[in-house]
XYZ file of C-alpha atoms in Angstrom:
301
model
C 0.000 -0.007 -0.011
C 1.478 3.365 -1.023
C 1.371 6.575 1.018
C -1.493 8.043 -1.029
C -3.598 4.903 -0.427
C -2.797 5.102 3.251
C -3.843 8.737 3.372
C -7.062 7.930 1.528
C -7.799 5.104 3.931
C -7.227 7.328 6.942
C -9.441 10.000 5.409
C -12.260 7.469 4.861
C -11.858 6.217 8.436
C -12.165 9.737 9.815
C -15.217 10.375 7.678
C -16.868 7.216 8.894
C -16.119 7.977 12.526
C -17.461 11.530 12.134
C -20.676 10.310 10.463
C -21.167 7.528 13.067
C -20.727 9.908 16.035
C -23.061 12.540 14.510
C -26.087 10.180 14.406
C -28.259 10.798 17.510
C -28.875 7.996 19.971
C -32.340 6.418 20.179
C -34.691 6.567 23.084
C -35.778 3.279 24.675
C -39.204 3.623 23.124
C -37.931 4.398 19.600
C -35.393 1.585 19.864
C -38.067 -0.962 20.731
C -40.413 0.414 18.054
C -37.737 -0.052 15.321
C -36.827 -3.506 16.624
C -40.439 -4.642 16.492
C -40.916 -3.209 12.977
C -37.899 -5.089 11.717
C -38.609 -8.305 13.597
C -42.326 -8.530 12.871
C -42.697 -6.780 9.467
C -39.219 -7.010 7.959
C -39.026 -3.180 7.684
C -35.544 -2.567 6.286
C -35.781 1.175 6.882
C -36.303 0.438 10.593
C -33.328 -1.874 10.548
C -31.156 0.764 8.918
C -32.117 3.414 11.472
C -31.577 1.018 14.421
C -28.139 -0.075 13.184
C -26.945 3.374 12.137
C -27.729 4.816 15.583
C -25.247 2.400 17.188
C -22.393 2.564 14.699
C -20.688 4.636 17.372
C -20.499 1.421 19.482
C -18.474 -0.197 16.682
C -16.077 2.777 16.468
C -15.638 2.901 20.240
C -14.953 -0.851 20.484
C -12.584 -0.889 17.477
C -10.350 1.723 19.144
C -9.854 -0.671 22.082
C -8.505 -3.419 19.833
C -6.043 -1.375 17.818
C -3.156 -2.484 20.027
C -3.186 -5.879 18.391
C -1.653 -4.513 15.186
C -4.851 -4.561 13.061
C -6.200 -1.713 10.949
C -9.059 0.397 12.204
C -11.068 -0.193 8.984
C -10.842 -4.001 9.307
C -11.853 -3.867 12.931
C -14.822 -1.632 12.084
C -15.877 -3.943 9.337
C -15.864 -6.956 11.727
C -17.682 -4.884 14.296
C -20.391 -4.004 11.752
C -20.887 -7.734 11.128
C -21.371 -8.233 14.876
C -23.804 -5.319 14.954
C -25.871 -6.807 12.171
C -25.944 -10.139 13.883
C -27.244 -8.449 16.965
C -29.971 -6.762 14.974
C -31.071 -10.070 13.457
C -31.147 -11.860 16.832
C -32.436 -9.118 19.046
C -35.684 -9.897 20.849
C -37.269 -6.588 21.997
C -39.875 -8.403 24.139
C -37.129 -9.313 26.618
C -36.924 -5.599 27.497
C -33.149 -5.313 27.173
C -31.675 -2.241 25.564
C -30.393 -2.937 22.070
C -27.172 -1.012 22.808
C -26.366 -3.444 25.687
C -27.182 -6.507 23.554
C -25.292 -5.219 20.516
C -22.184 -4.428 22.517
C -21.678 -8.084 23.294
C -21.973 -9.114 19.661
C -19.644 -6.358 18.436
C -17.004 -7.249 20.980
C -17.275 -10.983 20.260
C -16.891 -10.351 16.489
C -13.766 -8.267 17.009
C -12.245 -10.705 19.463
C -12.713 -13.588 16.977
C -11.143 -11.443 14.283
C -8.114 -10.677 16.430
C -7.684 -14.366 17.318
C -7.896 -15.389 13.678
C -5.231 -12.895 12.626
C -2.908 -13.063 15.591
C -1.350 -16.347 14.570
C -1.806 -19.148 12.046
C -2.041 -21.341 15.164
C -5.503 -20.861 16.686
C -4.823 -19.276 20.099
C -8.212 -19.229 21.804
C -10.990 -21.706 21.140
C -12.790 -21.849 24.489
C -14.322 -19.085 26.620
C -11.548 -19.392 29.218
C -8.790 -19.250 26.553
C -10.393 -16.223 24.974
C -10.603 -14.481 28.378
C -6.954 -15.415 28.973
C -5.801 -14.048 25.610
C -7.423 -10.620 26.079
C -6.650 -10.198 29.794
C -3.096 -11.557 29.960
C -1.166 -8.427 28.939
C -3.443 -6.148 30.931
C -3.024 -8.276 34.097
C 0.748 -8.448 33.612
C 0.986 -4.673 33.353
C -1.114 -4.361 36.492
C 0.812 -7.029 38.519
C 4.437 -6.598 37.449
C 6.752 -3.696 37.974
C 7.725 -1.440 35.124
C 11.204 -3.083 35.049
C 9.786 -6.498 34.081
C 9.644 -7.129 30.396
C 8.658 -10.863 30.311
C 6.165 -12.991 32.142
C 7.792 -13.920 35.449
C 6.792 -17.113 37.251
C 5.150 -15.140 40.081
C 3.120 -13.125 37.567
C 1.960 -16.263 35.782
C 0.826 -17.766 39.122
C -1.018 -14.569 40.062
C -2.747 -14.450 36.692
C -3.689 -18.134 37.003
C -5.318 -17.436 40.386
C -6.955 -14.244 39.212
C -8.619 -15.791 36.126
C -9.147 -19.239 37.780
C -7.368 -20.883 34.817
C -4.800 -23.646 35.005
C -1.155 -22.511 35.279
C -0.088 -24.607 32.231
C -2.754 -22.910 30.091
C -1.483 -19.544 31.260
C 2.131 -20.445 30.456
C 1.209 -21.661 26.964
C -0.752 -18.486 26.204
C 2.087 -16.329 27.539
C 4.455 -18.099 25.174
C 2.116 -17.470 22.255
C 1.805 -13.757 23.120
C 5.554 -13.420 23.491
C 6.435 -14.782 20.043
C 4.708 -14.041 16.770
C 4.720 -16.369 13.739
C 7.893 -16.389 11.691
C 8.049 -17.045 7.979
C 9.744 -20.328 6.950
C 11.386 -18.327 4.149
C 13.013 -15.918 6.543
C 16.806 -15.806 5.947
C 19.211 -17.006 8.646
C 22.409 -15.084 9.351
C 23.843 -12.018 7.749
C 24.531 -13.645 4.386
C 20.880 -14.652 3.985
C 21.682 -17.640 1.761
C 19.808 -20.148 3.946
C 16.239 -19.993 5.266
C 14.517 -21.701 8.183
C 12.709 -24.227 5.963
C 16.143 -25.481 4.724
C 16.773 -26.967 8.183
C 13.359 -28.493 8.821
C 13.384 -32.274 8.912
C 10.526 -34.160 7.239
C 9.508 -36.858 9.720
C 6.690 -38.205 7.551
C 7.046 -41.733 6.091
C 8.165 -41.977 2.465
C 5.688 -43.111 -0.219
C 7.417 -46.481 -0.276
C 7.010 -46.856 3.515
C 3.344 -45.896 3.278
C 2.774 -48.458 0.555
C 4.458 -51.250 2.525
C 2.540 -50.276 5.684
C -0.762 -50.448 3.862
C 0.136 -53.787 2.275
C 1.286 -55.288 5.565
C -1.928 -54.018 7.162
C -3.974 -55.788 4.555
C -1.993 -59.014 5.130
C -2.546 -58.853 8.902
C -6.257 -58.270 8.247
C -6.322 -61.494 6.236
C -4.552 -63.337 9.050
C -7.182 -62.046 11.522
C -10.043 -63.031 9.271
C -8.573 -66.596 8.887
C -8.133 -66.838 12.654
C -11.779 -65.715 13.201
C -12.992 -68.645 11.064
C -11.583 -71.004 13.709
C -14.003 -69.674 16.297
C -17.591 -70.826 16.700
C -20.398 -68.677 15.305
C -21.277 -67.430 18.776
C -17.639 -66.606 19.568
C -17.310 -64.744 16.274
C -20.348 -62.625 17.031
C -19.080 -61.728 20.468
C -15.534 -60.895 19.375
C -16.627 -58.831 16.375
C -19.059 -56.780 18.447
C -16.908 -56.518 21.542
C -13.425 -56.200 20.129
C -13.511 -55.295 16.485
C -15.722 -52.172 16.321
C -15.396 -48.729 17.821
C -18.875 -48.644 19.344
C -18.866 -51.795 21.460
C -22.076 -53.684 22.078
C -22.714 -54.092 25.845
C -22.536 -57.456 27.571
C -26.184 -57.094 28.541
C -27.380 -56.480 24.991
C -25.332 -59.358 23.608
C -26.598 -61.643 26.374
C -30.204 -60.800 25.536
C -29.617 -61.433 21.859
C -27.861 -64.770 22.425
C -30.109 -65.933 25.219
C -27.397 -66.087 27.871
C -26.362 -64.014 30.897
C -23.988 -61.106 30.511
C -21.537 -62.936 32.821
C -21.566 -65.820 30.380
C -20.904 -63.419 27.520
C -17.899 -62.046 29.402
C -16.515 -65.577 29.941
C -16.961 -66.499 26.276
C -15.377 -63.254 25.148
C -12.319 -63.885 27.362
C -11.718 -67.417 26.127
C -12.487 -66.597 22.467
C -10.009 -63.720 22.517
C -7.290 -65.952 23.865
C -8.047 -68.494 21.080
C -7.986 -65.710 18.505
C -4.602 -64.447 19.719
C -3.113 -67.947 19.631
C -4.469 -68.499 16.117
C -3.052 -65.194 14.793
C 0.366 -65.993 16.291
C 0.332 -69.451 14.729
C -0.710 -68.190 11.310
C 1.975 -65.428 11.361
C 4.658 -67.974 12.307
C 3.551 -70.287 9.524
C 3.742 -67.388 7.091
C 7.266 -66.511 8.280
C 8.333 -70.089 7.486
C 7.023 -69.684 3.987
C 7.994 -66.179 2.735
C 6.512 -67.000 -0.674
C 3.124 -67.241 0.990
C 3.382 -63.781 2.474
C 4.618 -62.460 -0.909
C 1.580 -63.976 -2.594
C -0.743 -62.483 0.012
C 0.786 -59.044 -0.546
C 0.241 -59.387 -4.305
C -3.429 -60.054 -3.728
C -3.847 -57.230 -1.128
């Protein structure tokens, strides 16, 4: 962005602020009247008057979030989204002032915007983490002396107690606030020939390793299926539904289906699982004695 564009943007921001602050506030009666007209009749003129009267809330709130390195215009835009959400969800029959209701939505929209743009790593996803993010620096300034520049251990403990949030969560958030994201293309050293990404190690398996892992997994699945065939029908049902699926069937349900007690189901499951383990071990040993058999199984996997 060049200087002329920056000047133009600043001029537009000032014009918006001036216009927003010049619109008179609404009385409680007029506020509720407009809300009812919009909610019950879909009167867009009423909506426009209601929202315009509280643009000043957006401007006021945006000025409080400028310390996070974001432009005023972007913050205002996000605040306007929150203001519109408030207008769509406002229920005048609850007898709450729209300004009070809208303030929460505006603040929430701006907080979410700050969190999305602070780091590529999502910093705050729960209410407690969001509270921690936006109160951490303020509490540090209040607790620490002017000579402290980092989060001291005593400060972290005090913040943890003040916000009733775990110390580990406070420490993690303090670390996030103390270090911003760094580009992987950023040069290292004065020469600038190497970048950070040149020294990152790829720990992911190679395509060949992935292929062999998938093939071996298919082979082991065939061994398991072969071993299952050595169990009785009742044992297979119990093992499949108690050991081979994520959502396990309860002993009581299986007992009712098979006409036996749940204790009997538990006993059968225990013995059948031991038989299955022994069969799989035997089949794998037999395969190791005949490598050609394993190779043939891999070809058909």
